[in-house]
């Protein structure tokens, strides 16, 4: 008997998850910042997807600006039929990922919005809340961190 390898997949929201907008509307995570890229490479993740209610081009631009490694796809409001937090939206993205891999995926969804995490939890994804309010984590949230750096540092130390 053999075991089927479970693919570990990270799905990142963009705004206020991968990048943080300040009150002055300046991105906190700047172009050329390779720290996020290095952290992702040091995790045990097989693939990365971007899933945003922003446009595809916005998601692609952030992915390229931050040099996000292992990116296999970008889902934006203009390339999927529904927006987050719709269950239909999550199922669409999930089915697209399964086309690339298999049903044994472990999908970790990083987002700042509770409503999106509720839906992700309902379809079986692991939920990672990125919020300055992370200590008030609710029971449907698997992991909570104040920022993407702390989250990725944690996942570099874990054997997922």
PDB file of N, CA and C in Angstrom, residues 58-123:
ATOM      1  N   UNK A  58      -4.054  43.688 -11.388  1.00  0.00           N
ATOM      2  CA  UNK A  58      -3.544  44.113 -10.073  1.00  0.00           C
ATOM      3  C   UNK A  58      -2.859  42.937  -9.379  1.00  0.00           C
ATOM      4  N   UNK A  59      -3.499  41.781  -9.376  1.00  0.00           N
ATOM      5  CA  UNK A  59      -2.906  40.588  -8.762  1.00  0.00           C
ATOM      6  C   UNK A  59      -1.610  40.194  -9.440  1.00  0.00           C
ATOM      7  N   UNK A  60      -1.593  40.248 -10.759  1.00  0.00           N
ATOM      8  CA  UNK A  60      -0.386  39.905 -11.520  1.00  0.00           C
ATOM      9  C   UNK A  60       0.736  40.901 -11.239  1.00  0.00           C
ATOM     10  N   UNK A  61       0.395  42.176 -11.167  1.00  0.00           N
ATOM     11  CA  UNK A  61       1.397  43.214 -10.904  1.00  0.00           C
ATOM     12  C   UNK A  61       2.047  43.014  -9.530  1.00  0.00           C
ATOM     13  N   UNK A  62       1.237  42.721  -8.524  1.00  0.00           N
ATOM     14  CA  UNK A  62       1.776  42.505  -7.180  1.00  0.00           C
ATOM     15  C   UNK A  62       2.636  41.247  -7.159  1.00  0.00           C
ATOM     16  N   UNK A  63       2.173  40.197  -7.818  1.00  0.00           N
ATOM     17  CA  UNK A  63       2.937  38.945  -7.888  1.00  0.00           C
ATOM     18  C   UNK A  63       4.311  39.194  -8.506  1.00  0.00           C
ATOM     19  N   UNK A  64       4.341  39.947  -9.591  1.00  0.00           N
ATOM     20  CA  UNK A  64       5.614  40.241 -10.257  1.00  0.00           C
ATOM     21  C   UNK A  64       6.462  41.211  -9.438  1.00  0.00           C
ATOM     22  N   UNK A  65       5.852  42.239  -8.863  1.00  0.00           N
ATOM     23  CA  UNK A  65       6.593  43.222  -8.072  1.00  0.00           C
ATOM     24  C   UNK A  65       7.266  42.587  -6.867  1.00  0.00           C
ATOM     25  N   UNK A  66       6.568  41.658  -6.219  1.00  0.00           N
ATOM     26  CA  UNK A  66       7.120  41.006  -5.029  1.00  0.00           C
ATOM     27  C   UNK A  66       7.874  39.721  -5.372  1.00  0.00           C
ATOM     28  N   UNK A  67       7.940  39.389  -6.652  1.00  0.00           N
ATOM     29  CA  UNK A  67       8.625  38.168  -7.118  1.00  0.00           C
ATOM     30  C   UNK A  67       8.134  36.937  -6.360  1.00  0.00           C
ATOM     31  N   UNK A  68       6.814  36.772  -6.312  1.00  0.00           N
ATOM     32  CA  UNK A  68       6.223  35.644  -5.600  1.00  0.00           C
ATOM     33  C   UNK A  68       6.568  34.355  -6.350  1.00  0.00           C
ATOM     34  N   UNK A  69       7.335  33.466  -5.715  1.00  0.00           N
ATOM     35  CA  UNK A  69       7.739  32.230  -6.402  1.00  0.00           C
ATOM     36  C   UNK A  69       6.620  31.196  -6.435  1.00  0.00           C
ATOM     37  N   UNK A  70       6.758  30.250  -7.315  1.00  0.00           N
ATOM     38  CA  UNK A  70       5.859  29.102  -7.439  1.00  0.00           C
ATOM     39  C   UNK A  70       4.430  29.496  -7.788  1.00  0.00           C
ATOM     40  N   UNK A  71       4.239  30.705  -8.332  1.00  0.00           N
ATOM     41  CA  UNK A  71       2.896  31.172  -8.679  1.00  0.00           C
ATOM     42  C   UNK A  71       2.410  30.432  -9.916  1.00  0.00           C
ATOM     43  N   UNK A  72       1.274  29.754  -9.754  1.00  0.00           N
ATOM     44  CA  UNK A  72       0.697  28.968 -10.842  1.00  0.00           C
ATOM     45  C   UNK A  72      -0.522  29.634 -11.461  1.00  0.00           C
ATOM     46  N   UNK A  73      -1.076  30.660 -10.781  1.00  0.00           N
ATOM     47  CA  UNK A  73      -2.239  31.320 -11.336  1.00  0.00           C
ATOM     48  C   UNK A  73      -2.689  32.496 -10.508  1.00  0.00           C
ATOM     49  N   UNK A  74      -3.412  33.392 -11.177  1.00  0.00           N
ATOM     50  CA  UNK A  74      -3.992  34.571 -10.528  1.00  0.00           C
ATOM     51  C   UNK A  74      -5.475  34.575 -10.845  1.00  0.00           C
ATOM     52  N   UNK A  75      -6.291  34.679  -9.802  1.00  0.00           N
ATOM     53  CA  UNK A  75      -7.738  34.784  -9.953  1.00  0.00           C
ATOM     54  C   UNK A  75      -8.147  36.187  -9.528  1.00  0.00           C
ATOM     55  N   UNK A  76      -8.759  36.933 -10.439  1.00  0.00           N
ATOM     56  CA  UNK A  76      -9.214  38.284 -10.162  1.00  0.00           C
ATOM     57  C   UNK A  76     -10.677  38.436 -10.530  1.00  0.00           C
ATOM     58  N   UNK A  77     -11.266  39.540 -10.109  1.00  0.00           N
ATOM     59  CA  UNK A  77     -12.710  39.732 -10.325  1.00  0.00           C
ATOM     60  C   UNK A  77     -13.103  39.735 -11.791  1.00  0.00           C
ATOM     61  N   UNK A  78     -12.149  40.020 -12.664  1.00  0.00           N
ATOM     62  CA  UNK A  78     -12.467  40.036 -14.093  1.00  0.00           C
ATOM     63  C   UNK A  78     -12.134  38.723 -14.794  1.00  0.00           C
ATOM     64  N   UNK A  79     -11.698  37.700 -14.031  1.00  0.00           N
ATOM     65  CA  UNK A  79     -11.379  36.406 -14.644  1.00  0.00           C
ATOM     66  C   UNK A  79     -12.149  35.247 -14.010  1.00  0.00           C
ATOM     67  N   UNK A  80     -12.956  35.538 -12.989  1.00  0.00           N
ATOM     68  CA  UNK A  80     -13.788  34.503 -12.371  1.00  0.00           C
ATOM     69  C   UNK A  80     -15.225  34.995 -12.332  1.00  0.00           C
ATOM     70  N   UNK A  81     -16.195  34.077 -12.328  1.00  0.00           N
ATOM     71  CA  UNK A  81     -17.598  34.500 -12.443  1.00  0.00           C
ATOM     72  C   UNK A  81     -18.201  35.109 -11.179  1.00  0.00           C
ATOM     73  N   UNK A  82     -17.582  34.922 -10.033  1.00  0.00           N
ATOM     74  CA  UNK A  82     -18.140  35.446  -8.789  1.00  0.00           C
ATOM     75  C   UNK A  82     -17.015  36.022  -7.955  1.00  0.00           C
ATOM     76  N   UNK A  83     -17.371  36.867  -6.995  1.00  0.00           N
ATOM     77  CA  UNK A  83     -16.370  37.474  -6.118  1.00  0.00           C
ATOM     78  C   UNK A  83     -16.456  36.879  -4.718  1.00  0.00           C
ATOM     79  N   UNK A  84     -15.348  36.976  -3.976  1.00  0.00           N
ATOM     80  CA  UNK A  84     -15.334  36.570  -2.570  1.00  0.00           C
ATOM     81  C   UNK A  84     -16.307  37.469  -1.810  1.00  0.00           C
ATOM     82  N   UNK A  85     -17.036  37.013  -0.857  1.00  0.00           N
ATOM     83  CA  UNK A  85     -16.969  35.724  -0.187  1.00  0.00           C
ATOM     84  C   UNK A  85     -17.953  34.678  -0.709  1.00  0.00           C
ATOM     85  N   UNK A  86     -18.456  34.838  -1.911  1.00  0.00           N
ATOM     86  CA  UNK A  86     -19.417  33.885  -2.471  1.00  0.00           C
ATOM     87  C   UNK A  86     -18.844  32.464  -2.471  1.00  0.00           C
ATOM     88  N   UNK A  87     -19.648  31.526  -2.014  1.00  0.00           N
ATOM     89  CA  UNK A  87     -19.245  30.119  -2.041  1.00  0.00           C
ATOM     90  C   UNK A  87     -18.975  29.684  -3.473  1.00  0.00           C
ATOM     91  N   UNK A  88     -19.742  30.195  -4.420  1.00  0.00           N
ATOM     92  CA  UNK A  88     -19.527  29.851  -5.836  1.00  0.00           C
ATOM     93  C   UNK A  88     -18.134  30.287  -6.295  1.00  0.00           C
ATOM     94  N   UNK A  89     -17.696  31.438  -5.814  1.00  0.00           N
ATOM     95  CA  UNK A  89     -16.367  31.925  -6.165  1.00  0.00           C
ATOM     96  C   UNK A  89     -15.289  30.975  -5.654  1.00  0.00           C
ATOM     97  N   UNK A  90     -15.393  30.592  -4.395  1.00  0.00           N
ATOM     98  CA  UNK A  90     -14.410  29.684  -3.800  1.00  0.00           C
ATOM     99  C   UNK A  90     -14.425  28.316  -4.478  1.00  0.00           C
ATOM    100  N   UNK A  91     -15.614  27.822  -4.793  1.00  0.00           N
ATOM    101  CA  UNK A  91     -15.694  26.524  -5.463  1.00  0.00           C
ATOM    102  C   UNK A  91     -15.089  26.586  -6.861  1.00  0.00           C
ATOM    103  N   UNK A  92     -15.296  27.692  -7.554  1.00  0.00           N
ATOM    104  CA  UNK A  92     -14.699  27.869  -8.876  1.00  0.00           C
ATOM    105  C   UNK A  92     -13.173  27.805  -8.779  1.00  0.00           C
ATOM    106  N   UNK A  93     -12.606  28.582  -7.852  1.00  0.00           N
ATOM    107  CA  UNK A  93     -11.154  28.600  -7.676  1.00  0.00           C
ATOM    108  C   UNK A  93     -10.653  27.223  -7.246  1.00  0.00           C
ATOM    109  N   UNK A  94     -11.343  26.594  -6.321  1.00  0.00           N
ATOM    110  CA  UNK A  94     -10.959  25.258  -5.853  1.00  0.00           C
ATOM    111  C   UNK A  94     -10.929  24.257  -7.005  1.00  0.00           C
ATOM    112  N   UNK A  95     -11.953  24.286  -7.850  1.00  0.00           N
ATOM    113  CA  UNK A  95     -12.007  23.364  -8.987  1.00  0.00           C
ATOM    114  C   UNK A  95     -10.883  23.621  -9.994  1.00  0.00           C
ATOM    115  N   UNK A  96     -10.526  24.886 -10.173  1.00  0.00           N
ATOM    116  CA  UNK A  96      -9.414  25.209 -11.070  1.00  0.00           C
ATOM    117  C   UNK A  96      -8.095  24.683 -10.508  1.00  0.00           C
ATOM    118  N   UNK A  97      -7.899  24.794  -9.207  1.00  0.00           N
ATOM    119  CA  UNK A  97      -6.683  24.273  -8.574  1.00  0.00           C
ATOM    120  C   UNK A  97      -6.652  22.748  -8.684  1.00  0.00           C
ATOM    121  N   UNK A  98      -7.791  22.099  -8.452  1.00  0.00           N
ATOM    122  CA  UNK A  98      -7.850  20.633  -8.545  1.00  0.00           C
ATOM    123  C   UNK A  98      -7.539  20.172  -9.967  1.00  0.00           C
ATOM    124  N   UNK A  99      -7.920  20.954 -10.980  1.00  0.00           N
ATOM    125  CA  UNK A  99      -7.566  20.602 -12.364  1.00  0.00           C
ATOM    126  C   UNK A  99      -6.052  20.513 -12.522  1.00  0.00           C
ATOM    127  N   UNK A 100      -5.345  21.416 -11.833  1.00  0.00           N
ATOM    128  CA  UNK A 100      -3.883  21.438 -11.917  1.00  0.00           C
ATOM    129  C   UNK A 100      -3.238  20.343 -11.088  1.00  0.00           C
ATOM    130  N   UNK A 101      -3.889  19.939 -10.021  1.00  0.00           N
ATOM    131  CA  UNK A 101      -3.274  18.994  -9.088  1.00  0.00           C
ATOM    132  C   UNK A 101      -4.213  17.819  -8.838  1.00  0.00           C
ATOM    133  N   UNK A 102      -4.660  17.633  -7.604  1.00  0.00           N
ATOM    134  CA  UNK A 102      -5.562  16.524  -7.302  1.00  0.00           C
ATOM    135  C   UNK A 102      -6.434  16.881  -6.111  1.00  0.00           C
ATOM    136  N   UNK A 103      -7.326  15.983  -5.763  1.00  0.00           N
ATOM    137  CA  UNK A 103      -8.259  16.250  -4.669  1.00  0.00           C
ATOM    138  C   UNK A 103      -7.613  16.133  -3.299  1.00  0.00           C
ATOM    139  N   UNK A 104      -6.375  15.684  -3.236  1.00  0.00           N
ATOM    140  CA  UNK A 104      -5.689  15.548  -1.958  1.00  0.00           C
ATOM    141  C   UNK A 104      -4.898  16.794  -1.574  1.00  0.00           C
ATOM    142  N   UNK A 105      -5.198  17.894  -2.203  1.00  0.00           N
ATOM    143  CA  UNK A 105      -4.507  19.137  -1.884  1.00  0.00           C
ATOM    144  C   UNK A 105      -4.782  19.567  -0.451  1.00  0.00           C
ATOM    145  N   UNK A 106      -3.775  20.182   0.165  1.00  0.00           N
ATOM    146  CA  UNK A 106      -3.988  20.938   1.396  1.00  0.00           C
ATOM    147  C   UNK A 106      -3.842  22.392   0.995  1.00  0.00           C
ATOM    148  N   UNK A 107      -4.948  23.116   1.047  1.00  0.00           N
ATOM    149  CA  UNK A 107      -4.948  24.506   0.606  1.00  0.00           C
ATOM    150  C   UNK A 107      -5.000  25.409   1.825  1.00  0.00           C
ATOM    151  N   UNK A 108      -4.026  26.325   1.894  1.00  0.00           N
ATOM    152  CA  UNK A 108      -3.929  27.313   2.972  1.00  0.00           C
ATOM    153  C   UNK A 108      -4.287  28.662   2.376  1.00  0.00           C
ATOM    154  N   UNK A 109      -5.364  29.251   2.878  1.00  0.00           N
ATOM    155  CA  UNK A 109      -5.879  30.505   2.337  1.00  0.00           C
ATOM    156  C   UNK A 109      -5.545  31.650   3.279  1.00  0.00           C
ATOM    157  N   UNK A 110      -4.773  32.615   2.791  1.00  0.00           N
ATOM    158  CA  UNK A 110      -4.337  33.783   3.557  1.00  0.00           C
ATOM    159  C   UNK A 110      -5.198  34.978   3.169  1.00  0.00           C
ATOM    160  N   UNK A 111      -5.910  35.548   4.139  1.00  0.00           N
ATOM    161  CA  UNK A 111      -6.783  36.689   3.851  1.00  0.00           C
ATOM    162  C   UNK A 111      -6.961  37.526   5.109  1.00  0.00           C
ATOM    163  N   UNK A 112      -7.336  38.776   4.901  1.00  0.00           N
ATOM    164  CA  UNK A 112      -7.585  39.686   6.023  1.00  0.00           C
ATOM    165  C   UNK A 112      -9.063  39.805   6.367  1.00  0.00           C
ATOM    166  N   UNK A 113      -9.938  39.280   5.532  1.00  0.00           N
ATOM    167  CA  UNK A 113     -11.382  39.451   5.726  1.00  0.00           C
ATOM    168  C   UNK A 113     -12.027  38.202   6.335  1.00  0.00           C
ATOM    169  N   UNK A 114     -12.678  38.394   7.474  1.00  0.00           N
ATOM    170  CA  UNK A 114     -13.343  37.293   8.180  1.00  0.00           C
ATOM    171  C   UNK A 114     -14.362  36.587   7.283  1.00  0.00           C
ATOM    172  N   UNK A 115     -15.155  37.354   6.537  1.00  0.00           N
ATOM    173  CA  UNK A 115     -16.188  36.762   5.680  1.00  0.00           C
ATOM    174  C   UNK A 115     -15.589  35.784   4.668  1.00  0.00           C
ATOM    175  N   UNK A 116     -14.430  36.135   4.136  1.00  0.00           N
ATOM    176  CA  UNK A 116     -13.767  35.256   3.165  1.00  0.00           C
ATOM    177  C   UNK A 116     -13.243  33.996   3.845  1.00  0.00           C
ATOM    178  N   UNK A 117     -12.752  34.143   5.050  1.00  0.00           N
ATOM    179  CA  UNK A 117     -12.225  32.995   5.788  1.00  0.00           C
ATOM    180  C   UNK A 117     -13.334  32.030   6.195  1.00  0.00           C
ATOM    181  N   UNK A 118     -14.501  32.551   6.493  1.00  0.00           N
ATOM    182  CA  UNK A 118     -15.645  31.691   6.825  1.00  0.00           C
ATOM    183  C   UNK A 118     -15.959  30.777   5.642  1.00  0.00           C
ATOM    184  N   UNK A 119     -16.035  31.361   4.449  1.00  0.00           N
ATOM    185  CA  UNK A 119     -16.346  30.563   3.260  1.00  0.00           C
ATOM    186  C   UNK A 119     -15.228  29.569   2.960  1.00  0.00           C
ATOM    187  N   UNK A 120     -13.986  30.006   3.072  1.00  0.00           N
ATOM    188  CA  UNK A 120     -12.856  29.098   2.831  1.00  0.00           C
ATOM    189  C   UNK A 120     -12.908  27.912   3.777  1.00  0.00           C
ATOM    190  N   UNK A 121     -13.224  28.158   5.023  1.00  0.00           N
ATOM    191  CA  UNK A 121     -13.337  27.094   6.019  1.00  0.00           C
ATOM    192  C   UNK A 121     -14.447  26.111   5.632  1.00  0.00           C
ATOM    193  N   UNK A 122     -15.557  26.636   5.150  1.00  0.00           N
ATOM    194  CA  UNK A 122     -16.702  25.787   4.776  1.00  0.00           C
ATOM    195  C   UNK A 122     -16.378  24.823   3.641  1.00  0.00           C
ATOM    196  N   UNK A 123     -15.469  25.224   2.731  1.00  0.00           N
ATOM    197  CA  UNK A 123     -15.136  24.318   1.623  1.00  0.00           C
ATOM    198  C   UNK A 123     -13.925  23.452   1.938  1.00  0.00           C
TER     199      UNK A 123
END
